[in-house]
DNA sequence: ACAATAGTGTCTGTGAGACAGTATCGA
DNA sequence: TCGATACTGTCTCACAGACACTATTGT
């Protein structure tokens, strides 16, 4: 194959579009790390210590490095901000408005992650912002100011969760290894924002679970069986 | 408000992350412009005139400029490559592997667009690549080489179309202003890849259409009523 | 025995799938 | 009249929703 041609073509290309010829946007990932705590759907947030949006809530995020894929950047961010490894995450949406960051052009690719609360160990981020757990629905129905376009990103993520809860096994990613069906139903109800009928719920998820041989004990009522997620 | 603080914070930020301090990935949009022609689902493709992947099929795409949003870049690309304005499009997915372009780091945000065939006027792109219409399912089931990771992107778009056909009114974006129900059903069958029952199909889409007062004529069989899409 | 929660049986309505039937054109 | 395609009626079956009933613990 004409290697000369190849090199020439490459040089031609780099002349019209090289690292130096054009200014480029920065690319970041923003992270929506969801969990359920105290009967509420929450996300990991940081409180901004600097302008712009100083003092406001924001999503944790990292810039995408040249030596990592976008997925890997998301994984790194989740690890740095929430101390989490090996958890479920998926790409949500790319947010690309010109002025979403007043300092510079940043295109942000948002990811959602789902974690059982037991696994979460909040960690102070690299830029020493305090990480906290914030009630998603309370935040979205409040008028609290949220940094950048992060309110819209959170709304988008909330919607994805709701939608995939109806049609996939997504909520299992919020559960510990073993769980009872009343616990699981509660999580579904939180994600969907409505009460469910016990019998119908159990029929729906019947083929996603397998039972274990032990039960709850110590409560002043009938014990509940523990189940595991079955692919 | 402490404007001084604000400026200082900004400078601090730009020091640790400025246009010059870090190399940045390039950001492009790749376009999946779908249409139905001759009973087949097709997309607008270009044939690469340069290395790498010279001679192979590729998706049309443009780099995202600093003065346009990512959505606007997609709109511009659709206009430049297919001569189309005011058509339906939506973001598909961001592809961010490190080596998806062997020349340089490019993160690509893929968009799908749907156009009735009557509107398509293929236009030679800026880098004078020939644009053509390619049968999607034939391409995907063939072993033909496709440039970059574009085969995976096309698969992803094909899947999005199939999925949204089942649950939304997406296919109407492929129809002209007025259409008959047999025509509409044909399009659904192409998108879903299977035959549908007439009566069931009509029940399903009944509330998305409104009838007009005219019919087909000239065919050697019963005429068919024209309908319009109704929100 | 009772409060409290776990778990099951079943009726009903809705909607998809399957198929048979009727309607209306040109030749 | 016939071939061809448009259009409609209706049976069935799977499944979600709603609700009533039974089961098992601690106090």
Short mmCIF file of C-alpha atoms (C1' of nucleotides) in Angstrom, two decimals:
data_model
loop_
_atom_site.label_atom_id
_atom_site.label_comp_id
_atom_site.label_asym_id
_atom_site.label_seq_id
_atom_site.Cartn_x
_atom_site.Cartn_y
_atom_site.Cartn_z
CA UNK A 1 0.00 0.00 0.00
CA UNK A 2 1.20 3.50 -0.84
CA UNK A 3 2.68 4.49 2.45
CA UNK A 4 3.89 7.73 0.97
CA UNK A 5 0.35 8.65 0.00
CA UNK A 6 -0.80 7.83 3.45
CA UNK A 7 1.71 10.07 5.11
CA UNK A 8 1.05 12.86 2.70
CA UNK A 9 -2.67 12.64 3.28
CA UNK A 10 -2.13 12.71 6.97
CA UNK A 11 0.04 15.81 6.77
CA UNK A 12 -2.54 17.47 4.57
CA UNK A 13 -5.18 16.70 7.11
CA UNK A 14 -3.14 17.93 10.02
CA UNK A 15 -2.43 21.14 8.18
CA UNK A 16 -6.11 21.95 7.86
CA UNK A 17 -7.04 20.57 11.25
CA UNK A 18 -4.26 20.28 13.75
CA UNK A 19 -3.99 20.78 17.46
CA UNK A 20 -2.60 24.23 16.88
CA UNK A 21 -4.67 25.39 13.94
CA UNK A 22 -7.97 25.50 15.79
CA UNK A 23 -9.03 26.25 19.28
CA UNK A 24 -10.84 23.26 20.73
CA UNK A 25 -13.51 22.88 23.33
CA UNK A 26 -12.61 21.08 26.54
CA UNK A 27 -14.37 17.82 27.23
CA UNK A 28 -15.50 16.81 30.69
CA UNK A 29 -17.65 14.12 32.20
CA UNK A 30 -20.22 15.01 34.82
CA UNK A 31 -21.34 12.29 37.17
CA UNK A 32 -24.75 11.46 38.53
CA UNK A 33 -24.05 8.90 41.21
CA UNK A 34 -27.45 7.70 42.41
CA UNK A 35 -28.23 5.83 45.58
CA UNK A 36 -31.19 5.29 47.88
CA UNK A 37 -30.87 6.43 51.48
CA UNK A 38 -33.59 6.91 54.12
CA UNK A 39 -36.26 6.11 51.59
CA UNK A 40 -35.13 8.79 49.17
CA UNK A 41 -33.33 8.86 45.87
CA UNK A 42 -30.10 10.80 46.30
CA UNK A 43 -27.09 11.81 44.26
CA UNK A 44 -23.54 12.66 45.15
CA UNK A 45 -23.06 16.41 44.87
CA UNK A 46 -20.31 18.87 45.62
CA UNK A 47 -20.64 22.37 46.98
CA UNK A 48 -18.65 24.80 44.88
CA UNK A 49 -15.84 26.58 46.72
CA UNK A 50 -14.97 28.93 43.87
CA UNK A 51 -16.53 31.26 41.37
CA UNK A 52 -18.46 30.88 39.23
CA UNK A 53 -21.50 29.56 41.13
CA UNK A 54 -19.59 29.71 44.42
CA UNK A 55 -21.58 28.07 47.19
CA UNK A 56 -23.99 26.35 44.86
CA UNK A 57 -24.56 22.65 44.41
CA UNK A 58 -22.87 21.03 41.46
CA UNK A 59 -22.21 17.61 40.05
CA UNK A 60 -18.80 16.07 40.49
CA UNK A 61 -16.89 15.87 37.25
CA UNK A 62 -13.47 15.48 35.70
CA UNK A 63 -11.89 16.49 32.45
CA UNK A 64 -11.31 13.77 29.91
CA UNK A 65 -7.61 13.13 29.59
CA UNK A 66 -5.83 12.38 26.34
CA UNK A 67 -4.82 8.94 27.50
CA UNK A 68 -8.19 7.64 28.63
CA UNK A 69 -11.47 6.90 26.90
CA UNK A 70 -14.55 8.88 27.90
CA UNK A 71 -15.90 5.81 29.70
CA UNK A 72 -12.62 5.49 31.58
CA UNK A 73 -12.77 9.14 32.57
CA UNK A 74 -16.22 8.50 34.02
CA UNK A 75 -14.91 5.49 35.91
CA UNK A 76 -12.02 7.54 37.27
CA UNK A 77 -14.34 10.34 38.34
CA UNK A 78 -16.62 7.95 40.18
CA UNK A 79 -13.63 6.49 41.95
CA UNK A 80 -12.15 9.87 42.88
CA UNK A 81 -15.36 11.49 44.08
CA UNK A 82 -17.18 8.62 45.70
CA UNK A 83 -14.48 6.05 46.37
CA UNK A 84 -16.28 3.47 44.31
CA UNK A 85 -15.02 0.71 42.08
CA UNK A 86 -16.86 -1.81 39.96
CA UNK A 87 -20.25 -0.21 39.97
CA UNK A 88 -22.87 0.05 37.29
CA UNK A 89 -22.72 3.15 35.11
CA UNK A 90 -23.88 4.22 31.68
CA UNK A 91 -23.62 7.26 29.50
CA UNK A 92 -26.55 9.65 29.85
CA UNK A 93 -26.21 12.46 27.33
CA UNK A 94 -23.71 14.97 25.97
CA UNK A 95 -24.41 18.59 26.90
CA UNK A 96 -22.91 20.98 24.43
CA UNK A 97 -24.30 24.50 24.73
CA UNK A 98 -21.70 27.18 24.15
CA UNK A 99 -22.10 29.03 27.41
CA UNK A 100 -22.80 26.25 29.86
CA UNK A 101 -19.55 27.17 31.61
CA UNK A 102 -18.93 30.92 31.69
CA UNK A 103 -15.17 30.50 31.94
CA UNK A 104 -14.50 28.51 28.83
CA UNK A 105 -16.05 26.22 26.29
CA UNK A 106 -16.69 22.87 27.93
CA UNK A 107 -18.65 20.04 26.41
CA UNK A 108 -19.82 17.71 29.12
CA UNK A 109 -20.70 14.08 28.68
CA UNK A 110 -22.91 13.08 31.58
CA UNK A 111 -22.94 9.61 33.10
CA UNK A 112 -25.27 8.01 35.58
CA UNK A 113 -24.06 5.47 38.12
CA UNK A 114 -26.12 3.41 40.56
CA UNK A 115 -24.73 2.26 43.88
CA UNK A 116 -26.18 0.54 46.91
CA UNK A 117 -25.82 2.93 49.84
CA UNK A 118 -23.67 0.46 51.77
CA UNK A 119 -20.88 0.90 49.25
CA UNK A 120 -20.71 4.67 49.34
CA UNK A 121 -17.76 6.23 51.13
CA UNK A 122 -17.74 9.91 50.31
CA UNK A 123 -14.33 11.24 49.60
CA UNK A 124 -13.18 14.80 49.32
CA UNK A 125 -12.47 15.50 45.69
CA UNK A 126 -9.17 16.59 44.26
CA UNK A 127 -10.12 20.24 44.32
CA UNK A 128 -11.18 19.74 47.93
CA UNK A 129 -14.87 20.27 47.46
CA UNK A 130 -17.12 18.76 50.08
CA UNK A 131 -19.14 15.87 48.71
CA UNK A 132 -22.60 15.23 50.09
CA UNK A 133 -25.70 13.20 49.32
CA UNK A 134 -28.59 15.32 48.05
CA UNK A 135 -32.24 14.32 47.79
CA UNK A 136 -32.92 14.44 44.06
CA UNK A 137 -36.66 15.01 44.05
CA UNK A 138 -36.47 17.60 46.82
CA UNK A 139 -33.78 19.45 44.89
CA UNK A 140 -35.65 19.35 41.61
CA UNK A 141 -38.88 20.63 43.11
CA UNK A 142 -37.06 23.35 45.04
CA UNK A 143 -35.94 26.67 43.64
CA UNK A 144 -32.40 26.20 44.87
CA UNK A 145 -29.77 27.47 42.49
CA UNK A 146 -27.69 24.75 40.89
CA UNK A 147 -24.36 25.45 39.21
CA UNK A 148 -23.92 25.45 35.42
CA UNK A 149 -26.64 23.51 33.59
CA UNK A 150 -26.50 20.82 36.23
CA UNK A 151 -30.15 21.13 37.14
CA UNK A 152 -31.08 20.13 33.60
CA UNK A 153 -28.59 17.28 33.70
CA UNK A 154 -30.06 16.00 36.94
CA UNK A 155 -33.57 16.20 35.49
CA UNK A 156 -32.40 14.23 32.49
CA UNK A 157 -30.83 11.58 34.69
CA UNK A 158 -33.90 11.38 36.91
CA UNK A 159 -35.98 10.72 33.84
CA UNK A 160 -33.64 8.03 32.55
CA UNK A 161 -33.86 6.24 35.89
CA UNK A 162 -37.63 6.37 35.89
CA UNK A 163 -37.88 5.16 32.34
CA UNK A 164 -35.43 2.27 32.67
CA UNK A 165 -37.01 1.22 35.95
CA UNK A 166 -40.17 0.41 34.05
CA UNK A 167 -38.55 -1.69 31.41
CA UNK A 168 -35.24 -3.09 32.69
CA UNK A 169 -33.58 -4.53 35.77
CA UNK A 170 -31.76 -1.26 36.44
CA UNK A 171 -32.99 -0.88 40.05
CA UNK A 172 -31.15 -4.01 41.11
CA UNK A 173 -27.96 -2.00 40.87
CA UNK A 174 -29.13 -0.07 43.92
CA UNK A 175 -29.59 -3.22 45.99
CA UNK A 176 -27.08 -5.07 48.14
CA UNK A 177 -26.15 -8.64 47.29
CA UNK A 178 -29.16 -10.00 49.17
CA UNK A 179 -32.43 -8.23 49.79
CA UNK A 180 -36.05 -8.90 50.66
CA UNK A 181 -38.89 -8.26 48.27
CA UNK A 182 -40.45 -5.56 50.46
CA UNK A 183 -37.10 -3.76 50.34
CA UNK A 184 -36.88 -4.14 46.59
CA UNK A 185 -40.44 -2.91 46.15
CA UNK A 186 -39.69 0.14 48.25
CA UNK A 187 -36.80 1.04 45.95
CA UNK A 188 -38.99 0.62 42.89
CA UNK A 189 -41.60 2.87 44.48
CA UNK A 190 -39.01 5.55 45.17
CA UNK A 191 -37.67 5.41 41.63
CA UNK A 192 -41.12 5.49 40.07
CA UNK A 193 -42.55 7.97 42.55
CA UNK A 194 -45.68 5.94 43.24
CA UNK A 195 -47.02 3.07 45.31
CA UNK A 196 -47.18 -0.37 43.73
CA UNK A 197 -49.40 -3.34 44.41
CA UNK A 198 -47.47 -6.06 46.13
CA UNK A 199 -48.84 -9.01 44.20
CA UNK A 200 -48.42 -7.35 40.80
CA UNK A 201 -44.92 -6.20 41.62
CA UNK A 202 -43.87 -9.69 42.56
CA UNK A 203 -45.23 -11.13 39.36
CA UNK A 204 -43.31 -8.55 37.36
CA UNK A 205 -39.91 -9.19 38.91
CA UNK A 206 -40.39 -12.91 39.54
CA UNK A 207 -38.03 -14.05 36.82
CA UNK A 208 -35.23 -11.66 37.75
CA UNK A 209 -34.63 -13.08 41.21
CA UNK A 210 -33.68 -16.33 42.85
CA UNK A 211 -34.45 -17.11 46.45
CA UNK A 212 -31.89 -17.82 49.16
CA UNK A 213 -32.39 -20.17 52.07
CA UNK A 214 -32.55 -17.59 54.84
CA UNK A 215 -35.03 -15.07 56.14
CA UNK A 216 -35.18 -11.93 58.22
CA UNK A 217 -35.67 -12.41 61.94
CA UNK A 218 -36.30 -10.42 65.07
CA UNK A 219 -39.13 -8.29 63.71
CA UNK A 220 -42.52 -8.42 65.36
CA UNK A 221 -44.15 -9.86 62.30
CA UNK A 222 -43.79 -12.58 59.71
CA UNK A 223 -40.21 -12.95 58.45
CA UNK A 224 -39.26 -12.08 54.90
CA UNK A 225 -37.16 -14.18 52.59
CA UNK A 226 -33.89 -12.90 51.18
CA UNK A 227 -33.41 -13.01 47.43
CA UNK A 228 -30.54 -12.47 45.01
CA UNK A 229 -30.50 -10.88 41.60
CA UNK A 230 -30.52 -13.48 38.86
CA UNK A 231 -29.31 -12.13 35.52
CA UNK B 1 -20.41 40.54 45.28
CA UNK B 2 -16.66 40.25 45.54
CA UNK B 3 -15.70 40.76 41.95
CA UNK B 4 -12.05 40.61 42.84
CA UNK B 5 -12.49 37.14 44.30
CA UNK B 6 -14.29 36.08 41.20
CA UNK B 7 -11.51 37.20 38.92
CA UNK B 8 -8.89 35.66 41.10
CA UNK B 9 -10.71 32.35 41.18
CA UNK B 10 -11.03 32.41 37.46
CA UNK B 11 -7.35 33.05 36.98
CA UNK B 12 -6.53 30.28 39.39
CA UNK B 13 -8.72 27.96 37.40
CA UNK B 14 -7.27 28.94 34.10
CA UNK B 15 -3.80 28.41 35.46
CA UNK B 16 -4.52 24.79 36.29
CA UNK B 17 -6.67 24.20 33.26
CA UNK B 18 -6.23 26.56 30.38
CA UNK B 19 -6.32 26.16 26.63
CA UNK B 20 -2.56 26.03 26.61
CA UNK B 21 -1.83 23.99 29.69
CA UNK B 22 -3.40 20.78 28.42
CA UNK B 23 -3.75 19.11 25.12
CA UNK B 24 -7.40 18.61 24.34
CA UNK B 25 -9.29 16.06 22.28
CA UNK B 26 -11.10 17.27 19.19
CA UNK B 27 -14.86 17.02 19.18
CA UNK B 28 -16.83 16.06 16.10
CA UNK B 29 -20.39 15.12 15.31
CA UNK B 30 -21.10 12.13 13.10
CA UNK B 31 -24.40 12.03 11.30
CA UNK B 32 -26.78 9.18 10.66
CA UNK B 33 -29.27 10.60 8.20
CA UNK B 34 -31.94 7.95 7.75
CA UNK B 35 -34.50 7.70 5.00
CA UNK B 36 -36.60 5.03 3.31
CA UNK B 37 -36.09 4.46 -0.40
CA UNK B 38 -37.23 1.54 -2.55
CA UNK B 39 -38.59 -0.26 0.47
CA UNK B 40 -35.29 -0.13 2.32
CA UNK B 41 -33.89 1.80 5.23
CA UNK B 42 -30.93 3.83 4.04
CA UNK B 43 -28.43 6.32 5.41
CA UNK B 44 -26.39 9.04 3.84
CA UNK B 45 -22.78 7.90 3.60
CA UNK B 46 -19.60 9.23 2.11
CA UNK B 47 -16.81 7.31 0.43
CA UNK B 48 -13.44 8.29 1.89
CA UNK B 49 -11.05 9.86 -0.60
CA UNK B 50 -8.09 9.95 1.76
CA UNK B 51 -6.18 7.86 4.22
CA UNK B 52 -6.93 6.49 6.66
CA UNK B 53 -9.66 4.12 5.48
CA UNK B 54 -9.34 5.40 1.93
CA UNK B 55 -12.10 4.02 -0.27
CA UNK B 56 -14.23 2.84 2.63
CA UNK B 57 -17.70 3.94 3.59
CA UNK B 58 -17.95 6.49 6.37
CA UNK B 59 -20.50 8.67 8.03
CA UNK B 60 -20.58 12.34 7.18
CA UNK B 61 -19.40 14.50 10.03
CA UNK B 62 -18.11 17.90 11.00
CA UNK B 63 -15.97 19.24 13.78
CA UNK B 64 -17.73 21.19 16.47
CA UNK B 65 -16.76 24.84 16.23
CA UNK B 66 -16.12 27.11 19.18
CA UNK B 67 -19.01 29.36 18.26
CA UNK B 68 -21.73 26.75 17.89
CA UNK B 69 -23.41 24.32 20.23
CA UNK B 70 -23.09 20.60 19.57
CA UNK B 71 -26.69 20.51 18.39
CA UNK B 72 -25.97 23.38 16.02
CA UNK B 73 -22.95 21.57 14.66
CA UNK B 74 -25.17 18.58 13.91
CA UNK B 75 -27.68 20.85 12.19
CA UNK B 76 -24.91 22.42 10.13
CA UNK B 77 -23.54 19.01 9.16
CA UNK B 78 -26.93 17.79 8.04
CA UNK B 79 -27.34 20.89 5.96
CA UNK B 80 -23.88 20.67 4.40
CA UNK B 81 -23.94 16.98 3.61
CA UNK B 82 -27.53 16.40 2.65
CA UNK B 83 -28.87 19.85 1.85
CA UNK B 84 -31.55 19.54 4.47
CA UNK B 85 -33.10 22.10 6.75
CA UNK B 86 -35.75 21.77 9.44
CA UNK B 87 -35.69 18.05 9.82
CA UNK B 88 -36.03 15.87 12.85
CA UNK B 89 -32.82 14.93 14.61
CA UNK B 90 -31.72 13.80 18.03
CA UNK B 91 -28.49 12.97 19.77
CA UNK B 92 -27.59 9.30 19.66
CA UNK B 93 -24.49 8.67 21.74
CA UNK B 94 -20.99 9.98 22.36
CA UNK B 95 -18.19 7.71 21.17
CA UNK B 96 -15.00 8.32 23.06
CA UNK B 97 -12.46 5.55 22.63
CA UNK B 98 -8.89 6.80 22.44
CA UNK B 99 -7.95 5.26 19.12
CA UNK B 100 -11.15 5.57 17.15
CA UNK B 101 -9.34 7.91 14.76
CA UNK B 102 -5.74 6.82 14.13
CA UNK B 103 -4.63 10.36 13.28
CA UNK B 104 -5.59 12.13 16.46
CA UNK B 105 -7.84 12.01 19.47
CA UNK B 106 -11.40 12.70 18.33
CA UNK B 107 -14.46 12.32 20.48
CA UNK B 108 -17.50 11.97 18.29
CA UNK B 109 -21.05 12.77 19.28
CA UNK B 110 -23.34 10.89 16.93
CA UNK B 111 -26.74 12.18 15.86
CA UNK B 112 -29.55 10.50 14.02
CA UNK B 113 -31.80 12.40 11.63
CA UNK B 114 -34.92 11.18 9.83
CA UNK B 115 -35.98 12.55 6.48
CA UNK B 116 -38.65 11.68 3.96
CA UNK B 117 -36.90 10.65 0.75
CA UNK B 118 -38.58 13.47 -1.21
CA UNK B 119 -36.60 16.02 0.72
CA UNK B 120 -33.16 14.55 0.16
CA UNK B 121 -30.87 16.34 -2.27
CA UNK B 122 -27.42 14.88 -1.88
CA UNK B 123 -24.70 17.42 -1.91
CA UNK B 124 -20.99 16.97 -2.22
CA UNK B 125 -19.41 17.71 1.12
CA UNK B 126 -16.81 20.35 1.83
CA UNK B 127 -13.94 17.93 1.50
CA UNK B 128 -15.50 16.83 -1.80
CA UNK B 129 -16.44 13.35 -0.77
CA UNK B 130 -19.17 11.68 -2.78
CA UNK B 131 -22.35 11.25 -0.77
CA UNK B 132 -24.58 8.27 -1.45
CA UNK B 133 -27.50 6.43 0.06
CA UNK B 134 -26.56 3.08 1.56
CA UNK B 135 -28.89 0.25 2.56
CA UNK B 136 -28.41 -0.02 6.31
CA UNK B 137 -29.41 -3.63 6.89
CA UNK B 138 -27.50 -4.85 3.85
CA UNK B 139 -24.40 -3.01 5.07
CA UNK B 140 -24.68 -4.31 8.61
CA UNK B 141 -25.10 -7.91 7.55
CA UNK B 142 -22.26 -7.65 5.04
CA UNK B 143 -18.59 -7.89 5.85
CA UNK B 144 -17.79 -4.66 4.08
CA UNK B 145 -15.15 -2.58 5.83
CA UNK B 146 -16.46 0.62 7.32
CA UNK B 147 -14.19 3.48 8.33
CA UNK B 148 -13.33 4.29 11.95
CA UNK B 149 -15.85 2.89 14.44
CA UNK B 150 -18.68 3.86 12.14
CA UNK B 151 -20.05 0.36 11.85
CA UNK B 152 -20.69 0.33 15.57
CA UNK B 153 -22.26 3.78 15.37
CA UNK B 154 -24.58 2.64 12.60
CA UNK B 155 -25.57 -0.42 14.61
CA UNK B 156 -26.31 1.79 17.56
CA UNK B 157 -28.46 4.09 15.43
CA UNK B 158 -30.28 1.17 13.83
CA UNK B 159 -31.15 -0.08 17.26
CA UNK B 160 -32.39 3.32 18.42
CA UNK B 161 -34.68 3.52 15.40
CA UNK B 162 -36.10 0.08 16.02
CA UNK B 163 -36.65 0.76 19.68
CA UNK B 164 -38.30 4.15 19.26
CA UNK B 165 -40.47 2.83 16.46
CA UNK B 166 -42.13 0.54 18.95
CA UNK B 167 -42.89 3.20 21.50
CA UNK B 168 -43.02 6.62 19.84
CA UNK B 169 -44.20 8.38 16.71
CA UNK B 170 -40.65 8.56 15.35
CA UNK B 171 -41.45 6.89 11.99
CA UNK B 172 -43.72 9.78 11.01
CA UNK B 173 -40.57 11.81 10.47
CA UNK B 174 -39.87 9.61 7.45
CA UNK B 175 -43.25 10.32 5.88
CA UNK B 176 -44.27 13.14 3.56
CA UNK B 177 -46.95 15.60 4.66
CA UNK B 178 -49.73 13.27 3.51
CA UNK B 179 -49.58 9.52 3.26
CA UNK B 180 -51.82 6.48 3.09
CA UNK B 181 -51.96 3.90 5.84
CA UNK B 182 -50.57 1.11 3.64
CA UNK B 183 -47.58 3.37 2.96
CA UNK B 184 -47.15 4.11 6.64
CA UNK B 185 -47.42 0.46 7.54
CA UNK B 186 -44.75 -0.41 4.98
CA UNK B 187 -42.36 2.04 6.64
CA UNK B 188 -43.06 0.58 10.06
CA UNK B 189 -42.41 -2.90 8.70
CA UNK B 190 -39.07 -1.80 7.26
CA UNK B 191 -38.01 -0.17 10.51
CA UNK B 192 -39.05 -3.12 12.63
CA UNK B 193 -37.87 -5.73 10.15
CA UNK B 194 -41.08 -7.75 10.23
CA UNK B 195 -44.59 -7.93 8.78
CA UNK B 196 -47.44 -6.43 10.75
CA UNK B 197 -51.12 -7.22 10.82
CA UNK B 198 -53.10 -4.50 9.14
CA UNK B 199 -55.95 -4.27 11.62
CA UNK B 200 -53.66 -4.25 14.66
CA UNK B 201 -51.36 -1.71 13.13
CA UNK B 202 -54.24 0.65 12.46
CA UNK B 203 -55.50 0.38 16.00
CA UNK B 204 -52.03 1.19 17.31
CA UNK B 205 -51.51 4.37 15.29
CA UNK B 206 -55.15 5.47 15.19
CA UNK B 207 -54.71 8.35 17.59
CA UNK B 208 -51.60 9.74 15.92
CA UNK B 209 -53.26 10.52 12.61
CA UNK B 210 -56.08 12.61 11.23
CA UNK B 211 -57.77 11.87 7.94
CA UNK B 212 -57.84 14.19 4.95
CA UNK B 213 -60.70 14.44 2.48
CA UNK B 214 -58.94 12.90 -0.48
CA UNK B 215 -57.96 9.47 -1.66
CA UNK B 216 -55.58 7.77 -4.05
CA UNK B 217 -56.90 7.15 -7.54
CA UNK B 218 -55.95 5.42 -10.76
CA UNK B 219 -54.95 2.11 -9.22
CA UNK B 220 -56.73 -1.06 -10.23
CA UNK B 221 -58.15 -1.57 -6.77
CA UNK B 222 -59.95 0.17 -3.98
CA UNK B 223 -58.58 3.67 -3.30
CA UNK B 224 -56.74 4.50 -0.10
CA UNK B 225 -57.37 7.54 2.05
CA UNK B 226 -54.63 10.07 2.71
CA UNK B 227 -53.84 10.94 6.30
CA UNK B 228 -51.74 13.52 8.10
CA UNK B 229 -49.70 13.25 11.24
CA UNK B 230 -51.54 14.64 14.24
CA UNK B 231 -49.26 15.59 17.19
"C1'" DA C 1 -55.23 -12.95 71.08
"C1'" DC C 2 -53.49 -9.16 68.53
"C1'" DA C 3 -50.73 -6.00 65.82
"C1'" DA C 4 -47.96 -5.91 62.07
"C1'" DT C 5 -46.01 -7.16 57.98
"C1'" DA C 6 -45.11 -11.17 54.47
"C1'" DG C 7 -46.96 -13.48 50.95
"C1'" DT C 8 -50.84 -15.64 47.51
"C1'" DG C 9 -55.24 -16.28 44.59
"C1'" DT C 10 -58.14 -14.39 41.41
"C1'" DC C 11 -61.25 -11.15 38.93
"C1'" DT C 12 -61.23 -7.60 35.45
"C1'" DG C 13 -60.04 -4.55 31.81
"C1'" DT C 14 -56.85 -3.38 28.18
"C1'" DG C 15 -54.19 -4.13 24.38
"C1'" DA C 16 -51.45 -7.02 21.08
"C1'" DG C 17 -51.77 -10.88 17.95
"C1'" DA C 18 -54.21 -13.60 14.63
"C1'" DC C 19 -57.53 -14.27 11.23
"C1'" DA C 20 -61.81 -13.89 8.65
"C1'" DG C 21 -64.75 -11.15 6.54
"C1'" DT C 22 -66.55 -6.94 3.67
"C1'" DA C 23 -65.71 -2.81 0.39
"C1'" DT C 24 -64.32 -0.49 -3.80
"C1'" DC C 25 -61.58 0.42 -7.49
"C1'" DG C 26 -59.87 -0.72 -12.90
"C1'" DA C 27 -59.96 -4.01 -16.47
"C1'" DT D 1 -67.24 -10.68 -13.16
"C1'" DC D 2 -62.66 -10.85 -11.44
"C1'" DG D 3 -58.25 -9.62 -9.56
"C1'" DA D 4 -56.30 -6.73 -6.43
"C1'" DT D 5 -55.83 -4.04 -2.58
"C1'" DA D 6 -58.30 -1.14 1.19
"C1'" DC D 7 -60.56 -1.48 5.25
"C1'" DT D 8 -63.28 -3.59 9.51
"C1'" DG D 9 -65.07 -6.92 13.11
"C1'" DT D 10 -64.00 -9.98 16.52
"C1'" DC D 11 -61.87 -13.92 19.04
"C1'" DT D 12 -58.09 -15.11 22.04
"C1'" DC D 13 -54.51 -14.69 25.11
"C1'" DA D 14 -51.04 -12.42 27.99
"C1'" DC D 15 -50.48 -9.11 31.30
"C1'" DA D 16 -51.13 -5.00 34.40
"C1'" DG D 17 -54.21 -3.21 37.88
"C1'" DA D 18 -57.02 -3.83 41.85
"C1'" DC D 19 -58.36 -6.12 45.83
"C1'" DA D 20 -59.31 -9.77 49.09
"C1'" DC D 21 -57.55 -13.35 51.43
"C1'" DT D 22 -54.11 -16.36 54.12
"C1'" DA D 23 -49.53 -16.91 56.80
"C1'" DT D 24 -46.11 -16.13 60.41
"C1'" DT D 25 -43.63 -13.68 63.51
"C1'" DG D 26 -43.08 -10.96 68.54
"C1'" DT D 27 -45.50 -9.12 72.39
#
